[in-house]
Coordinates of C-alpha atoms in Angstrom, one line a residue:
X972 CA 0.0 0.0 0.0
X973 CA 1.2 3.4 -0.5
X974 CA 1.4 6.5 1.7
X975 CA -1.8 7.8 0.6
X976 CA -3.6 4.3 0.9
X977 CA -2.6 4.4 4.4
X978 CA -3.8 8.0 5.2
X979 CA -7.2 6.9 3.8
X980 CA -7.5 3.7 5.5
X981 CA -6.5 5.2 8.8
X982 CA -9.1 8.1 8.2
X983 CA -12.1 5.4 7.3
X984 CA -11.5 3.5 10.1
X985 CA -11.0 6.6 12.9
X986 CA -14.8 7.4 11.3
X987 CA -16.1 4.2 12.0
X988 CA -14.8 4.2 15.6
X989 CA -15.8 7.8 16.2
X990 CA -19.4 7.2 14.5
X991 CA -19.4 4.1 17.2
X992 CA -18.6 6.8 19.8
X993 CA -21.4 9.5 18.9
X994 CA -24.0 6.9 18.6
X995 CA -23.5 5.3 21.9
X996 CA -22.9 8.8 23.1
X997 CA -26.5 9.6 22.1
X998 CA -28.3 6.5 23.4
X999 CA -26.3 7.2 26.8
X1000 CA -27.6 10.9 26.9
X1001 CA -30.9 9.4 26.9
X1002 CA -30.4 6.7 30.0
X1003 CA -28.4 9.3 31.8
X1004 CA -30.4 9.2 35.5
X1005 CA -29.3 5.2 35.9
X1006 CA -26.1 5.9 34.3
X1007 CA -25.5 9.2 36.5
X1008 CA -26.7 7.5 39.5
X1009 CA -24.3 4.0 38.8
X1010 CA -21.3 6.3 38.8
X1011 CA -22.2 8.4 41.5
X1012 CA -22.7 5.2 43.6
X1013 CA -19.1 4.4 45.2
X1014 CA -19.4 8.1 46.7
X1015 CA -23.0 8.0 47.7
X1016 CA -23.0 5.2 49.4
X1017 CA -20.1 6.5 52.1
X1018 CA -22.4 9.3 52.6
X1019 CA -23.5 7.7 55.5
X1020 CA -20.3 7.0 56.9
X1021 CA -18.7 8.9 59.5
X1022 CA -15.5 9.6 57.4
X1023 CA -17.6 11.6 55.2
X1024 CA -19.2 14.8 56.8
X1025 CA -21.3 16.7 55.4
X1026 CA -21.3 20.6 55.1
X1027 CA -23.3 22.9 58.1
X1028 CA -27.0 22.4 57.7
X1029 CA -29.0 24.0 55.1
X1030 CA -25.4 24.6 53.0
X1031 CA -26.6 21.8 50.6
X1032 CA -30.0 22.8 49.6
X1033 CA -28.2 26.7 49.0
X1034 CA -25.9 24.9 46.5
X1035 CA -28.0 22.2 45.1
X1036 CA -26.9 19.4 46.2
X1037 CA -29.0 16.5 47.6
X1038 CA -29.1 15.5 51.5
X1039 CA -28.3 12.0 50.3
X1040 CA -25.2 12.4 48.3
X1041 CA -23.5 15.7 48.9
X1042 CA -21.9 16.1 45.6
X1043 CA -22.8 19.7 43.9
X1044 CA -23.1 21.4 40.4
X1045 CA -21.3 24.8 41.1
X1046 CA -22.1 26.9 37.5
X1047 CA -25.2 27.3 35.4
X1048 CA -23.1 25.5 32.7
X1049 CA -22.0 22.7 34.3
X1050 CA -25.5 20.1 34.3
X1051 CA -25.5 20.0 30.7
X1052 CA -21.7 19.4 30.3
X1053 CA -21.8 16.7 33.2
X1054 CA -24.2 15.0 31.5
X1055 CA -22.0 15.3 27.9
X1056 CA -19.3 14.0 29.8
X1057 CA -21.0 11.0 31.3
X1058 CA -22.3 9.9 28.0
X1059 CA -19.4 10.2 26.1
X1060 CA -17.1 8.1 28.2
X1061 CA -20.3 5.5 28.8
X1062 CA -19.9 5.6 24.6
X1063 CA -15.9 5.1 25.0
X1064 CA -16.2 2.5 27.4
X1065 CA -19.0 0.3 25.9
X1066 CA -17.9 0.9 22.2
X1067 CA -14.3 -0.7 22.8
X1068 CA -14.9 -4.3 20.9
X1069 CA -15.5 -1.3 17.8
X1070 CA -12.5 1.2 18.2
X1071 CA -10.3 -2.0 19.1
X1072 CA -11.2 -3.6 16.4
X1073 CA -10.3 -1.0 14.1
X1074 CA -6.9 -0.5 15.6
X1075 CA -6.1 -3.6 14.6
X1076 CA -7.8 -4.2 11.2
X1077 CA -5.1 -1.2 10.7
X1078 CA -2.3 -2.9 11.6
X1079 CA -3.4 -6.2 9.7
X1080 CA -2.2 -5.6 6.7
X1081 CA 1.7 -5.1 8.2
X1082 CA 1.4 -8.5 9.3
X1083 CA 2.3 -12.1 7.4
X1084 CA -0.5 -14.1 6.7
X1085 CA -0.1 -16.7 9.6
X1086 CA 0.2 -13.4 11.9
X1087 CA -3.3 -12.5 10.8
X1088 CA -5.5 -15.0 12.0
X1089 CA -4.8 -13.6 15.7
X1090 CA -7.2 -10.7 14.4
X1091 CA -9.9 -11.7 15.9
X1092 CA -8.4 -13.0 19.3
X1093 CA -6.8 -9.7 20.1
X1094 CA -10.3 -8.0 20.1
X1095 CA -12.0 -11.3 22.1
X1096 CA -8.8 -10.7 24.4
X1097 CA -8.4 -6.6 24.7
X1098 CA -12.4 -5.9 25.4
X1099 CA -12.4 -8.4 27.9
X1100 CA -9.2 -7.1 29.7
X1101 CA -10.0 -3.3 29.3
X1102 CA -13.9 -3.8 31.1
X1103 CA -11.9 -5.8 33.5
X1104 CA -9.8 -2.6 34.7
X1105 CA -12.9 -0.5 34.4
X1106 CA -14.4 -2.7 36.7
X1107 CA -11.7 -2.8 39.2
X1108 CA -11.3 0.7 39.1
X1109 CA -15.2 1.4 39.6
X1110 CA -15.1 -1.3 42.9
X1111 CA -11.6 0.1 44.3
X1112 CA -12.9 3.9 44.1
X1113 CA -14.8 3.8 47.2
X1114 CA -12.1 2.0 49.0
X1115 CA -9.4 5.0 48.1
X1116 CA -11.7 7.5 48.6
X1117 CA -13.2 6.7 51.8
X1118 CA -9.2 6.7 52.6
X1119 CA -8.7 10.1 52.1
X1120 CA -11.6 11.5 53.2
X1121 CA -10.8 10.2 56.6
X1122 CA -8.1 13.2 56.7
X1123 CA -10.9 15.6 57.4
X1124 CA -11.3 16.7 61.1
X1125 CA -14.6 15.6 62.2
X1126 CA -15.8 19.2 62.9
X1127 CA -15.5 20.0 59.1
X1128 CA -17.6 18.5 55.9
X1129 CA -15.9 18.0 52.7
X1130 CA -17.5 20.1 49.8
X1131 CA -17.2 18.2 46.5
X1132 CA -17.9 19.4 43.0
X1133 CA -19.4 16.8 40.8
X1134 CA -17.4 17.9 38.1
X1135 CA -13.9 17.3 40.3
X1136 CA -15.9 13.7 41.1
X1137 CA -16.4 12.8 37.5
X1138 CA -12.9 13.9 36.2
X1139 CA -11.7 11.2 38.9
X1140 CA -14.2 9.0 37.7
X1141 CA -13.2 9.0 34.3
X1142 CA -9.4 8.9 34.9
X1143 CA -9.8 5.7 36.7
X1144 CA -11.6 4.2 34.6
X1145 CA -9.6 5.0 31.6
X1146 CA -6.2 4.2 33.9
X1147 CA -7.1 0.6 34.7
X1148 CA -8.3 0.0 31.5
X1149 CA -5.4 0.7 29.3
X1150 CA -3.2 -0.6 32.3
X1151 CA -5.0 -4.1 31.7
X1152 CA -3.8 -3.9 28.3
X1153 CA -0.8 -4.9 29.1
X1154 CA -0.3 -8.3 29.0
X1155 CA -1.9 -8.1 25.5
X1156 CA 1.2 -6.1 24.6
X1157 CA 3.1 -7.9 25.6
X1158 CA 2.4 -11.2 24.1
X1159 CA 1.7 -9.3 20.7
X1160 CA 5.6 -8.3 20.7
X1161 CA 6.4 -11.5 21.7
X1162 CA 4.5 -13.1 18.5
X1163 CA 5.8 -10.8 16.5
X1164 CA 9.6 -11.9 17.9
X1165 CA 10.6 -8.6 19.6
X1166 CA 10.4 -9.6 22.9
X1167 CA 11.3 -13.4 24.0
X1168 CA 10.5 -14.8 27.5
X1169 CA 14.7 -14.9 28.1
X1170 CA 14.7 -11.1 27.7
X1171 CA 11.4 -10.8 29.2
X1172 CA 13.2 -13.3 32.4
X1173 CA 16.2 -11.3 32.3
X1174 CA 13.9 -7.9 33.0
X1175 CA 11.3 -8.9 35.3
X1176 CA 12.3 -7.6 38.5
X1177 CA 13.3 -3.9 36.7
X1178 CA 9.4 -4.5 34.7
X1179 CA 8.2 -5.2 38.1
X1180 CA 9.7 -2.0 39.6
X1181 CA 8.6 -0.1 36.4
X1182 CA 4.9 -0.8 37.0
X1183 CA 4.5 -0.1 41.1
X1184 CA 6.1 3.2 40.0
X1185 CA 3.8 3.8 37.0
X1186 CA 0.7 2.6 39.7
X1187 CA 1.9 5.8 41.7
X1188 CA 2.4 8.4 39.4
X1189 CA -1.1 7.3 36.6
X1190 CA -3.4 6.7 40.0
X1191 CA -5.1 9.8 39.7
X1192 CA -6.1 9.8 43.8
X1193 CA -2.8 9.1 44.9
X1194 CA -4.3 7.0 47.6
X1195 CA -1.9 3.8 48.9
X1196 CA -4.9 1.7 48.4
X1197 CA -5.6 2.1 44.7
X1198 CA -1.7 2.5 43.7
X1199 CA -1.6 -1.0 45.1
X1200 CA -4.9 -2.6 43.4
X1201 CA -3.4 -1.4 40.3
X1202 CA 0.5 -2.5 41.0
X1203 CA -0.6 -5.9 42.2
X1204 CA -3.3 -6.2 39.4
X1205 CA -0.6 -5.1 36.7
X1206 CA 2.0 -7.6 38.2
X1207 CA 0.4 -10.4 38.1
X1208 CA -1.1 -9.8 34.5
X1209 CA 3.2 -9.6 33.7
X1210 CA 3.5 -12.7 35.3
X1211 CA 1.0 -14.0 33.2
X1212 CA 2.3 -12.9 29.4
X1213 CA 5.3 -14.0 30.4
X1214 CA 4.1 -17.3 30.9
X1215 CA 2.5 -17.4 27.9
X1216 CA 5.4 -15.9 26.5
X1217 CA 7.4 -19.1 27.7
X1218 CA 4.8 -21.1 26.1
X1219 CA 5.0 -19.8 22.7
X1220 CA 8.9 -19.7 22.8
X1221 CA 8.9 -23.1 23.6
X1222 CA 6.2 -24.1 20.8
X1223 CA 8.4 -22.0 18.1
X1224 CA 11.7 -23.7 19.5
X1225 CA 13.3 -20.1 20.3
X1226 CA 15.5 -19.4 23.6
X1227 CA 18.6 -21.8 22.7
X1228 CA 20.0 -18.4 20.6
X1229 CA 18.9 -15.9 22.7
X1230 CA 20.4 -17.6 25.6
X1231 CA 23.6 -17.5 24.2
X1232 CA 23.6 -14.5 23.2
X1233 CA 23.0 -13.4 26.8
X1234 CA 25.6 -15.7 28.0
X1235 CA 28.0 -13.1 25.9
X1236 CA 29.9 -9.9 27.6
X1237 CA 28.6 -6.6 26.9
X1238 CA 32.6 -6.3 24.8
X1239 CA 32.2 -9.9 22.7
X1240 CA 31.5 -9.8 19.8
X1241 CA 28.5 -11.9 18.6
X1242 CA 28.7 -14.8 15.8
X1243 CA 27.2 -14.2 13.0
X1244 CA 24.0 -17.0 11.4
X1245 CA 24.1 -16.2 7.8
X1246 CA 22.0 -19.3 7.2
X1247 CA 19.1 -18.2 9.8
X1248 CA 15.7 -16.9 8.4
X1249 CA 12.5 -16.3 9.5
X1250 CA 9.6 -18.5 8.9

């Protein structure tokens, strides 16, 4: 395919994903009370709790807000773009089998034809794995925040915008999923023969280290509790591709050369296999 070809095909399939988006985005405008109220949920129900104290009395009616779940709009403006908000990432989130898809029908045609037919698992494997983070990140929520709202003094309330409640919402969400990706990654460089499980074994404690650190820095709450959901969760998803990185080595008969490679000093020079070639 040429340049051009490629520019076209990547701007067809972007409008199919993005059609995907604006569809779903207006169904989910139109079911936004359960949709609203699902989100919502991991904060209302610590309501109750004595960790989470609400403002002096009559503050939340002057605002807004409702006795039951003391989150606020604070503009005229911000209603309508709450709700824009909550239906688009509902769209993003739900339309994933269509906007994964599409990444990879792009990338199809790089590949050799035996590299092909794992099309169709890496969208049965990615949807799966991304609404799997989503999920975590929606249960662990409550967890981290009920953490740090137990910092407030219990003579004072916490006043909470919804649109400061929803941004942390949505970068959860969007966090764990594309963590939980990366497994798939992994094992998708491995088929492709960039990364063996040898190299993959020879940088597991510094890929282990690597992803507690990412878990602090991406977790937008900065809460212990949710930096170590997401560490552990990412760790043992590693642990898995490279497992399954062992198994495909071992089915394609690669590791004897790599390993002796690595057996080699970083100032040896390596042999060269003039009769080697790729199936």
């Amino acid at each position: 395919m040429t340049l051009g070809e490629h520019l076209r095909e990547l701007r067809n399939r972007l409008a199919i994903a993005l059609l995907a988006i604006l569809v779903l985005t207006i169904v989910a405008w139109f079911l936004y009370k359960p949709i609203f109220g699902f989100l919502t949920g991991p904060f209302c129900e610590m309501s109750g709790d004595a960790q989470v104290q609400p403002p002096p009395a009559g503050a939340i009616e002057d605002v807004g807000g409702t006795p039951g779940c003391p989150l606020y709009f604070t503009s005229i403006f911000q209603p309508f773009l709450i709700r824009l908000k909550v239906s688009a990432l509902v769209a993003v989130v739900v339309s994933s089998p269509v906007w994964f898809y599409q990444i990879w029908g792009f990338v199809t045609p790089g590949l050799r034809r035996n590299e092909r037919k794992w099309s169709l698992a890496f969208v049965l494997t990615a949807v799966p794995l991304f609404l799997l983070g989503a999920v975590l990140a929606y249960l662990v929520m409550s967890k981290g925040l009920a953490l740090l709202l137990s910092f407030v003094p219990d003579e004072y309330g916490t006043l909470i915008g919804i649109d400061q409640y929803m941004t942390y919402t949505a970068a959860m969400i969007a966090i764990f999923g594309v963590a939980f990706e990366l497994p798939l990654l992994i094992l998708l460089l491995n088929l492709a023969g960039v990364l063996t499980f040898a190299r993959l074994k020879q940088w597991q404690r510094r890929a282990i280290l690597l992803i507690f650190v990412f878990a602090a820095v991406a977790t937008p709450s900065q809460d212990p509790f949710s930096m170590l959901a997401l560490g552990l969760s990412m760790t043992v998803l590693f642990e898995a591709s490279v497992l399954l990185a062992y198994l495909n080595d071992r089915r394609r008969g690669v590791g004897s050369v790599e390993a002796a490679y690595d057996e080699l000093d970083d100032d040896q020079a390596s042999p060269l296999e003039m009769n080697r070639t790729d199936a």
